[in-house]
Short mmCIF file of N, CA and C in Angstrom, two decimals:
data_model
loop_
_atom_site.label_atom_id
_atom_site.label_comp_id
_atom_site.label_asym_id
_atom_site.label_seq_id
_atom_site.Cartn_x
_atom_site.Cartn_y
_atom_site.Cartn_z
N UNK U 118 11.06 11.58 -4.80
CA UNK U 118 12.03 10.83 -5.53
C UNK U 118 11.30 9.68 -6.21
N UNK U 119 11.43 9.64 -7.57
CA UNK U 119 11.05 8.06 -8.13
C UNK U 119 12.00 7.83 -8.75
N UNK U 120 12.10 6.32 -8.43
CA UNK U 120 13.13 4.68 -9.26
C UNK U 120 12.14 4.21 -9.87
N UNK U 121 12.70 4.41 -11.03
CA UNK U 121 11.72 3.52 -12.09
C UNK U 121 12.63 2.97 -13.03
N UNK U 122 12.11 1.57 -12.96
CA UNK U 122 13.24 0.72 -13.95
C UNK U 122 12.06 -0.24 -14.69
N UNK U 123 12.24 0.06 -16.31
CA UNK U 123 11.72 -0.86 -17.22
C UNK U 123 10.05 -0.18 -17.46
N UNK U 124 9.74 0.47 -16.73
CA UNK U 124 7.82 1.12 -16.76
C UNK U 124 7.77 2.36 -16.39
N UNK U 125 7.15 2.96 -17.04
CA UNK U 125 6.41 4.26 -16.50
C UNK U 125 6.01 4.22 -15.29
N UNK U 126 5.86 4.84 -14.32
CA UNK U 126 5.17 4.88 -13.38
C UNK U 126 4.70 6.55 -12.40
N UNK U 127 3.44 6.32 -12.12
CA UNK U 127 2.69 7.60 -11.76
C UNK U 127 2.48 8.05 -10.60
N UNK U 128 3.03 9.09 -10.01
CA UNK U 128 2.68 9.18 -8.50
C UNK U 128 2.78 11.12 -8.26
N UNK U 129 1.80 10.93 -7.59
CA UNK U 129 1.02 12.47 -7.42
C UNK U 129 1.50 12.90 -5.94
N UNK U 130 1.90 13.98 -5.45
CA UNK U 130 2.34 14.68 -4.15
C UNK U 130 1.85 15.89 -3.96
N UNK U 131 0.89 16.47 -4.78
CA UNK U 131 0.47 17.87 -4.57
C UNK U 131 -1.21 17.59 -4.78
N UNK U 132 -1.89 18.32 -3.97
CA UNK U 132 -3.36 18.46 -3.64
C UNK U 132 -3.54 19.77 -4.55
N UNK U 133 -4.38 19.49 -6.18
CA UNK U 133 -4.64 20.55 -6.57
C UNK U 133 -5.06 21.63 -6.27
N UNK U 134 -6.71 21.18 -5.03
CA UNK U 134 -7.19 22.10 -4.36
C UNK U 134 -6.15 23.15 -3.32
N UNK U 135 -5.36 22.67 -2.84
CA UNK U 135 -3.96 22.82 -1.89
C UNK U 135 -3.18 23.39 -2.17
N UNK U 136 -2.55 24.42 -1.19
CA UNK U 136 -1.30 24.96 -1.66
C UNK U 136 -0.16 24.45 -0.20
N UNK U 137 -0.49 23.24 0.39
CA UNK U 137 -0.19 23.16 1.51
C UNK U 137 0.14 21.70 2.06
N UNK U 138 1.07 20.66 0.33
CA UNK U 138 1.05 19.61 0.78
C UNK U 138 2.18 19.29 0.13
N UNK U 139 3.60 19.16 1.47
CA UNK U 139 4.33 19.32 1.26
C UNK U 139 5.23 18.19 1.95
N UNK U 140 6.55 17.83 1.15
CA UNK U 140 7.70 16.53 1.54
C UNK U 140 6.72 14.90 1.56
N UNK U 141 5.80 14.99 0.40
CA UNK U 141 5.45 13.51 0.76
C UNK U 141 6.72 13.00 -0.20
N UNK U 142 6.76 11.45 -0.06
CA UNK U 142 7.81 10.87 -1.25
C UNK U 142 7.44 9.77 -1.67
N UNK U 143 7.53 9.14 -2.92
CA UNK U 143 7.25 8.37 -3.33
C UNK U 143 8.58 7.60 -4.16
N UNK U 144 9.05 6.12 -3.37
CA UNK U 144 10.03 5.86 -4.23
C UNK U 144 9.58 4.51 -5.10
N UNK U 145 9.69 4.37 -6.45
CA UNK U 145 8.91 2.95 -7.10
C UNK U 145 9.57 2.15 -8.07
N UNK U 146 10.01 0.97 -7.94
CA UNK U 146 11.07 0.37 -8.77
C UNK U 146 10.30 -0.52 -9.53
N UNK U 147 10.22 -0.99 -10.96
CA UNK U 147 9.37 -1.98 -11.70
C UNK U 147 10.11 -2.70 -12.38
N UNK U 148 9.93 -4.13 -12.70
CA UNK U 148 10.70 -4.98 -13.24
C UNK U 148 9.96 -5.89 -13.75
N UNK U 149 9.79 -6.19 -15.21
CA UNK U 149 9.03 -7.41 -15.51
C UNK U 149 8.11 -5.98 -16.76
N UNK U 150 6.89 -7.09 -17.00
CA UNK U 150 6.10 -6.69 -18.28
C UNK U 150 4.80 -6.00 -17.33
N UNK U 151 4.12 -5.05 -17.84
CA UNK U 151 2.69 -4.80 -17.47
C UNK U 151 2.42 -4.52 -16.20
N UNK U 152 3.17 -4.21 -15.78
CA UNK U 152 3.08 -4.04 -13.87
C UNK U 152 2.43 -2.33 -13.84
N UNK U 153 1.49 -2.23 -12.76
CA UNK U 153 0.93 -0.89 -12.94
C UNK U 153 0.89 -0.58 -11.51
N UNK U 154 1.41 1.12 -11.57
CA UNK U 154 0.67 1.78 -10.22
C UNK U 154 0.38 3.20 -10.07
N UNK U 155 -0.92 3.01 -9.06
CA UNK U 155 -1.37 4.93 -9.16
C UNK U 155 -1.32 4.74 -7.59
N UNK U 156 -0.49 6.04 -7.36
CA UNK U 156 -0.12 6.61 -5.99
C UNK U 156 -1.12 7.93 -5.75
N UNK U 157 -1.37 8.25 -4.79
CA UNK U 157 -2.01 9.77 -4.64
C UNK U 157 -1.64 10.00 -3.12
N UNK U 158 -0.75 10.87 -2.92
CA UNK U 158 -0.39 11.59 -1.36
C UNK U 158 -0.84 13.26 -0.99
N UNK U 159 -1.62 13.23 -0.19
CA UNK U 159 -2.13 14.44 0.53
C UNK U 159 -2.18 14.51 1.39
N UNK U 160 -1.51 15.94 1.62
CA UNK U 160 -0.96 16.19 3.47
C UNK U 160 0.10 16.71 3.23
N UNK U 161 0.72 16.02 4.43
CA UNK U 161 2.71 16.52 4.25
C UNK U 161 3.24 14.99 4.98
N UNK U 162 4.20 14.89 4.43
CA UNK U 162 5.31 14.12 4.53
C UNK U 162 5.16 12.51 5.19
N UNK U 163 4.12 12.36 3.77
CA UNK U 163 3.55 10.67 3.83
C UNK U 163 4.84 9.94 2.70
N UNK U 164 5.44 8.53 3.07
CA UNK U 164 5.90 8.36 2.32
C UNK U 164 5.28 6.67 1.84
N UNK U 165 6.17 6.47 0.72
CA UNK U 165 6.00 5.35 0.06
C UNK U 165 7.15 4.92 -0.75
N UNK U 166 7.14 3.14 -0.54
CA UNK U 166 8.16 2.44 -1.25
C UNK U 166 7.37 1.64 -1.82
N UNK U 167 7.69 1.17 -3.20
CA UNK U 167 6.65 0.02 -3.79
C UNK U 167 7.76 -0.67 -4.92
N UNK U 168 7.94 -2.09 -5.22
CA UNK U 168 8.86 -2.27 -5.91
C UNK U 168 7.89 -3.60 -6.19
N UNK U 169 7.65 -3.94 -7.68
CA UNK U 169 6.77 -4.68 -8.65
C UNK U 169 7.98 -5.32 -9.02
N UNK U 170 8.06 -6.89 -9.07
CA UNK U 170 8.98 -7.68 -9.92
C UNK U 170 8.05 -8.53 -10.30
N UNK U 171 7.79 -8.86 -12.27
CA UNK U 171 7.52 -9.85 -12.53
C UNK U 171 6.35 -9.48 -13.70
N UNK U 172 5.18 -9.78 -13.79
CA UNK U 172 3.79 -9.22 -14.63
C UNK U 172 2.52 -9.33 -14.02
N UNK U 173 1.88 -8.11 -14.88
CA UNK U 173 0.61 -7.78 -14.46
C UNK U 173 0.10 -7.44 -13.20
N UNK U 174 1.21 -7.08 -12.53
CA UNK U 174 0.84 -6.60 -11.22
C UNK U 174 0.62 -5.42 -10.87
N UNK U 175 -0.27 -5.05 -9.66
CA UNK U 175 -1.37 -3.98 -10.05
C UNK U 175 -1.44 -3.77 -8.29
N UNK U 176 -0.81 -1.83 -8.45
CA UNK U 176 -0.71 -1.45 -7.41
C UNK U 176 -1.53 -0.28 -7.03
N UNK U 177 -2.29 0.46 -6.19
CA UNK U 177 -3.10 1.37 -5.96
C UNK U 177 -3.09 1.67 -4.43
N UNK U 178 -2.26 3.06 -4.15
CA UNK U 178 -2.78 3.36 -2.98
C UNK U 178 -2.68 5.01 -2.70
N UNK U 179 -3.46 5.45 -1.73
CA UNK U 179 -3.74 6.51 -1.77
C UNK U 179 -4.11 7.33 0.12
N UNK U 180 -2.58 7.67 0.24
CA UNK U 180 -2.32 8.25 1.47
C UNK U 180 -3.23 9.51 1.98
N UNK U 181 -3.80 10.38 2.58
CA UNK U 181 -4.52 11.32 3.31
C UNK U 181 -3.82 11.81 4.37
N UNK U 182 -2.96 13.03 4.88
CA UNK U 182 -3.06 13.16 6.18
C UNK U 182 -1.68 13.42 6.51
N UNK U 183 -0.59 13.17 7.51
CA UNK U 183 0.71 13.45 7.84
C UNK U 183 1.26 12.24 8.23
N UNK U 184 2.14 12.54 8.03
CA UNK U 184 3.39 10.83 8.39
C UNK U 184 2.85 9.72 8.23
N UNK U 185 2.22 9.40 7.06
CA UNK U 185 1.51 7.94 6.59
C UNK U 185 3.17 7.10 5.92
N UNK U 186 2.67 5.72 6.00
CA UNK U 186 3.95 4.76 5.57
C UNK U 186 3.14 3.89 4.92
N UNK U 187 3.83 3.84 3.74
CA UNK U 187 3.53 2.61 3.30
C UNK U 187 4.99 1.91 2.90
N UNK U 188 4.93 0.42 2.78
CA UNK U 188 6.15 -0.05 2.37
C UNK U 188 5.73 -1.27 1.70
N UNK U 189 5.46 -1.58 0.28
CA UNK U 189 5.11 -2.66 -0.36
C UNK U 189 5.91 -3.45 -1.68
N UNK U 190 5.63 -4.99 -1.36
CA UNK U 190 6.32 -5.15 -2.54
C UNK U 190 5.87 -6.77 -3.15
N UNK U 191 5.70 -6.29 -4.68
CA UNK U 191 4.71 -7.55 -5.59
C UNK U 191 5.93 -8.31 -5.92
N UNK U 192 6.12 -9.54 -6.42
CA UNK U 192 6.66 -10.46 -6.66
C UNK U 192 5.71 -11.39 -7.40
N UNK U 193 6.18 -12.06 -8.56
CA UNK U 193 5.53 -12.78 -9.58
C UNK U 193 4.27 -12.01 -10.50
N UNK U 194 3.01 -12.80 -10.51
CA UNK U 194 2.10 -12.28 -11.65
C UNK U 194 1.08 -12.10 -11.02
N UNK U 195 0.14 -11.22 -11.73
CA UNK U 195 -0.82 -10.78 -11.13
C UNK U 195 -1.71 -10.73 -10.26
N UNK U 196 -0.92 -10.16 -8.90
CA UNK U 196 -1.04 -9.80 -7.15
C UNK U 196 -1.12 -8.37 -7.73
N UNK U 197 -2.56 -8.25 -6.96
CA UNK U 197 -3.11 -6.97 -6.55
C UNK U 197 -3.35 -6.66 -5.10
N UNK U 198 -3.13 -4.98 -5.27
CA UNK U 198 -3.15 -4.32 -3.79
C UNK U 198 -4.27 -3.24 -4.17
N UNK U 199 -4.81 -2.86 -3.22
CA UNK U 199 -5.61 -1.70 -2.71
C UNK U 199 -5.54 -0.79 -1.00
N UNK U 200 -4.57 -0.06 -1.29
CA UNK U 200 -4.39 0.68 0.10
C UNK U 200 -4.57 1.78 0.24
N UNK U 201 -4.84 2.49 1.71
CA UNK U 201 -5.68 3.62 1.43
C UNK U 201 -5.49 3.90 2.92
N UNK U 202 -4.98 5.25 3.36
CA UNK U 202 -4.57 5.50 5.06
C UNK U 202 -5.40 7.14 5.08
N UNK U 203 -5.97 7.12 5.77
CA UNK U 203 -6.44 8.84 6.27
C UNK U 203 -6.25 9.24 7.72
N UNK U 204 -5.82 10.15 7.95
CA UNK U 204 -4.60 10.23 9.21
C UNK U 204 -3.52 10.53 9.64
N UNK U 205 -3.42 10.14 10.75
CA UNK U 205 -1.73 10.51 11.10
C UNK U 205 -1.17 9.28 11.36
N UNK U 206 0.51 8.92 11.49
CA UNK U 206 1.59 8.25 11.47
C UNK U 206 1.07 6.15 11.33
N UNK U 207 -0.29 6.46 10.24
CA UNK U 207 -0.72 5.18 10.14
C UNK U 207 0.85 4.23 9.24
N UNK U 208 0.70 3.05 9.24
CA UNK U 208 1.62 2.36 8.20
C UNK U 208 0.79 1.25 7.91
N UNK U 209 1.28 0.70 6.68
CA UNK U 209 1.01 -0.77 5.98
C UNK U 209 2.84 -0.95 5.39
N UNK U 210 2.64 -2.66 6.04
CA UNK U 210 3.62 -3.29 4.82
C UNK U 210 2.68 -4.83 4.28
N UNK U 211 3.50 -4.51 3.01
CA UNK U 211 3.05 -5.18 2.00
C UNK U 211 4.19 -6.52 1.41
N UNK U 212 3.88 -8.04 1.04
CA UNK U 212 4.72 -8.77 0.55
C UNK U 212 3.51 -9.27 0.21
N UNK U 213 3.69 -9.48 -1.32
CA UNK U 213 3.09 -10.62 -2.41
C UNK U 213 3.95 -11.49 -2.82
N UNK U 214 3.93 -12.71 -2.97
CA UNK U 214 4.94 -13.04 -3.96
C UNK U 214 3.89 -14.65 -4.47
N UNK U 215 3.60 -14.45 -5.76
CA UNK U 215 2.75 -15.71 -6.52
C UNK U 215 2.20 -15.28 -7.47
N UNK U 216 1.22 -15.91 -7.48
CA UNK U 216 0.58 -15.52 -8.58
C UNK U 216 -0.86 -15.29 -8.30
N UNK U 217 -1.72 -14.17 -8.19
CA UNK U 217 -2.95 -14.24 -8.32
C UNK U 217 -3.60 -13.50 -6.68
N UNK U 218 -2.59 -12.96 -5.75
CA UNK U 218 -3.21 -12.70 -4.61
C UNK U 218 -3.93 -11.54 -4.98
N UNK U 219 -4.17 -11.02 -3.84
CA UNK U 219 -5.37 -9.59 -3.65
C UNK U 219 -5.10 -9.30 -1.54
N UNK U 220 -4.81 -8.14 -1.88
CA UNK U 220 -5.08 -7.32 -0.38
C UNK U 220 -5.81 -6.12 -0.65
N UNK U 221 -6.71 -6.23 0.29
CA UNK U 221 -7.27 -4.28 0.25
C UNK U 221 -7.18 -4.15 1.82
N UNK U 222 -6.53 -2.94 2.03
CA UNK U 222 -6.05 -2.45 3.56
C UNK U 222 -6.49 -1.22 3.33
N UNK U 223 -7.43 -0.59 4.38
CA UNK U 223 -8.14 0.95 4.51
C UNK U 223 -7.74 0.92 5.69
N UNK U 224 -6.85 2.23 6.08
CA UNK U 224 -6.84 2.61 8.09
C UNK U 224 -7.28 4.28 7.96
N UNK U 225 -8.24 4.36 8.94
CA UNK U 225 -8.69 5.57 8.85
C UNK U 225 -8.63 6.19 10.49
N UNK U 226 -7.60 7.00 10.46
CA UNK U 226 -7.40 7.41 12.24
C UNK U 226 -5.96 7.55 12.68
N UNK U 227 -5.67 7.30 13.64
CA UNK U 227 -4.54 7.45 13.96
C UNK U 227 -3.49 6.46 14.63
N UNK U 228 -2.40 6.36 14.31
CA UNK U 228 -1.02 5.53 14.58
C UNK U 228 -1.79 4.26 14.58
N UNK U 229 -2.25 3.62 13.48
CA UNK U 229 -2.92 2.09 13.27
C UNK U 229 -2.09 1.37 12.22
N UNK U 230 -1.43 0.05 12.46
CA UNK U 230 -0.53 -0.27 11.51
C UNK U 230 -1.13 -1.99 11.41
N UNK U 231 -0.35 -2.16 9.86
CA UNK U 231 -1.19 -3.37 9.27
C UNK U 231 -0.14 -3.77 8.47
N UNK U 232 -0.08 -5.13 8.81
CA UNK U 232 1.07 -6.16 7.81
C UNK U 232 0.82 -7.20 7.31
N UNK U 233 0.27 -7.40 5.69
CA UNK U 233 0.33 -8.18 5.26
C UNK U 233 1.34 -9.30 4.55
N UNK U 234 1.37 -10.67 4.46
CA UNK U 234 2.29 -10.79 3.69
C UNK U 234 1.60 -12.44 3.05
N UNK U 235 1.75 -12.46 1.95
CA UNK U 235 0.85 -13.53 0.81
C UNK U 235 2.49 -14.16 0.32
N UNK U 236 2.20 -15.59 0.16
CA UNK U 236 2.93 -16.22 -0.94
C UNK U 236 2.02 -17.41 -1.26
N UNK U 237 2.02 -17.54 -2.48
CA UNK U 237 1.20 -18.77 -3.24
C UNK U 237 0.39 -18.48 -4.34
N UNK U 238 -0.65 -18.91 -4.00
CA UNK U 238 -1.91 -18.30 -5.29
C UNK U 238 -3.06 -18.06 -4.66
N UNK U 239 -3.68 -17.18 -5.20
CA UNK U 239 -5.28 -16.89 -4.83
C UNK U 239 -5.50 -16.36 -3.48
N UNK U 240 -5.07 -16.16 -2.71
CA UNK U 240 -5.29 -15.71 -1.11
C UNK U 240 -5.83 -13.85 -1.65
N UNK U 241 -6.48 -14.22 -0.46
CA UNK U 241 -7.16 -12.85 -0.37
C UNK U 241 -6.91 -12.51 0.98
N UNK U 242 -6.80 -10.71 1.64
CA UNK U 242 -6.80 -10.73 2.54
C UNK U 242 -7.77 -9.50 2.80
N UNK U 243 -8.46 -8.83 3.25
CA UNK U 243 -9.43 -7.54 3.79
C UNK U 243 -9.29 -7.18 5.17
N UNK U 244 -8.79 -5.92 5.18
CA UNK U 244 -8.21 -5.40 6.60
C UNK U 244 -8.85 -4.39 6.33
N UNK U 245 -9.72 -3.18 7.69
CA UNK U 245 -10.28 -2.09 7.72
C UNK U 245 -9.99 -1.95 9.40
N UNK U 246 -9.48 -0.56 9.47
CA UNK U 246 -8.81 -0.12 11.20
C UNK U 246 -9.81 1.01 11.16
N UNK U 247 -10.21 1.52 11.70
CA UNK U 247 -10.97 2.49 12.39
C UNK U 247 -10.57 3.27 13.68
N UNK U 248 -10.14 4.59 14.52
CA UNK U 248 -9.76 4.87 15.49
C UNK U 248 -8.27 4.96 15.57
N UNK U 249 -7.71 4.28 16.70
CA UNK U 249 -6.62 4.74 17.22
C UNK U 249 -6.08 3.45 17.73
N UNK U 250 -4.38 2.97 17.61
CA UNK U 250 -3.72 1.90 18.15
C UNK U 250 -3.89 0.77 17.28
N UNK U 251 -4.70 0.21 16.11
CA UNK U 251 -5.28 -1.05 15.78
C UNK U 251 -3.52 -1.42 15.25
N UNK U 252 -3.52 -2.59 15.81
CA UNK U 252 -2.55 -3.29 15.04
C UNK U 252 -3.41 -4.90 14.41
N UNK U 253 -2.71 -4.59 13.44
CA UNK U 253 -3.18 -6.29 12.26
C UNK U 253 -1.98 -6.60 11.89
N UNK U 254 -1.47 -8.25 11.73
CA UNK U 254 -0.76 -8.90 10.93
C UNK U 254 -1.09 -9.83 10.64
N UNK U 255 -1.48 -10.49 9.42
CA UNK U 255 -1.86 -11.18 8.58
C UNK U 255 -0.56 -12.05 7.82
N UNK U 256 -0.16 -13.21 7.76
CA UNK U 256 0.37 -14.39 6.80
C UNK U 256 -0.44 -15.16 6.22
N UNK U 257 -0.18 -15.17 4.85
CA UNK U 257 -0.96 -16.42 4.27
C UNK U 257 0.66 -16.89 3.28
N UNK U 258 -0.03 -18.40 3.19
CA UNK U 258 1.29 -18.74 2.53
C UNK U 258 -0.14 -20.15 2.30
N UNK U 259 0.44 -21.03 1.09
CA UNK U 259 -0.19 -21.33 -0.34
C UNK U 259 -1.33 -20.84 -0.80
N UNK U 260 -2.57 -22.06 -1.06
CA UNK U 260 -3.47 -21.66 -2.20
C UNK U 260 -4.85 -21.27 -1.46
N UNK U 261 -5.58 -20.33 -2.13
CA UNK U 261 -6.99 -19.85 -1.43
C UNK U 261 -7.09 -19.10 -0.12
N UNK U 262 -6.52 -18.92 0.31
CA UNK U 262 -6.50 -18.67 1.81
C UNK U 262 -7.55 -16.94 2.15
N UNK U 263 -8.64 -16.93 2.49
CA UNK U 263 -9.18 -15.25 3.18
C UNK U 263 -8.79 -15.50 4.65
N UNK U 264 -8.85 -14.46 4.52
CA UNK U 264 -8.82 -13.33 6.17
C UNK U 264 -9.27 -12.11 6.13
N UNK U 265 -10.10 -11.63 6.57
CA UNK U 265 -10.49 -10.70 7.13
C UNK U 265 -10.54 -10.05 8.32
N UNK U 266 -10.48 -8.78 8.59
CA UNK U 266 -10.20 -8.24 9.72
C UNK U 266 -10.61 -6.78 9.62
N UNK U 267 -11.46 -6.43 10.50
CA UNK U 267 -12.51 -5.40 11.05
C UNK U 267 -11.76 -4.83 12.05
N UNK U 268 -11.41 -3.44 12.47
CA UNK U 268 -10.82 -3.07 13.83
C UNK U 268 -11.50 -1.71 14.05
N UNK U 269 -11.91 -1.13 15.33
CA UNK U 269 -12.07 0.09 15.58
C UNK U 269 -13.58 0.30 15.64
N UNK U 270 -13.75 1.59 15.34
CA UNK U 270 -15.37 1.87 15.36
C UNK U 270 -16.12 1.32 14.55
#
């Protein structure tokens, strides 16, 4: 299923190589000028919510595997994401809301979940799970703020 309001938006559910990747979903709502996103789901029945309000915001993520979650959502101007799950019943949630953040979240393994959530400007956050169980939650709220976070092998 895609919601798309005001933008094009692109999201892939079939593994060309594949004849065997089936019920992922992708639902994506856009609002505002210039907001971008590339989805890519492989496996079966990974889903995704992503809803962009505002400009230049810039979404990228790319599921691997069975029962992946993602649930994200940009607010204001250009907050970027980079997410990326290989696995089984991994999740990320996502809240931007400012101007200028950045998250990149990679979980590679199984049932490892990660929650970011940014408001202000400039914060950065870098999350990488490795293995099995990792839980991360991350807040940043005003200006500059990193965090990083390493989990697993």
């Amino acid at each position: 299923m895609f919601l798309v309001s005001s933008q094009a938006a692109y999201a892939a559910d079939v593994d060309p190589a594949s004849e065997f990747s089936v019920d992922n979903e992708a639902e994506i709502i856009k609002i505002g000028e210039l907001n971008n996103a590339s989805i890519i789901q492989l496996g079966d029945a990974n889903f995704l919510s992503l809803q962009q309000q505002g400009s230049q915001n810039h979404f990228e993520s790319t599921q691997v595997g069975t029962l992946n979650y993602i649930a994200a959502n940009q607010q204001g101007s250009q907050n970027e994401a980079s997410l990326s799950q290989n696995g089984e019943f991994n999740e990320i949630t996502l809240a931007q809301s400012g101007l200028g953040n950045f998250a990149s979240i990679h979980q590679n393994g199984e049932s490892n979940y990660a929650s970011v959530i940014q408001s202000g400007h400039a914060n950065v956050a870098n999350i990488e799970q490795y293995g099995y169980g990792n839980r991360v939650r991350v807040e940043q709220s005003g200006n500059g703020n990193l965090a990083t976070v390493v989990q697993g092998y």
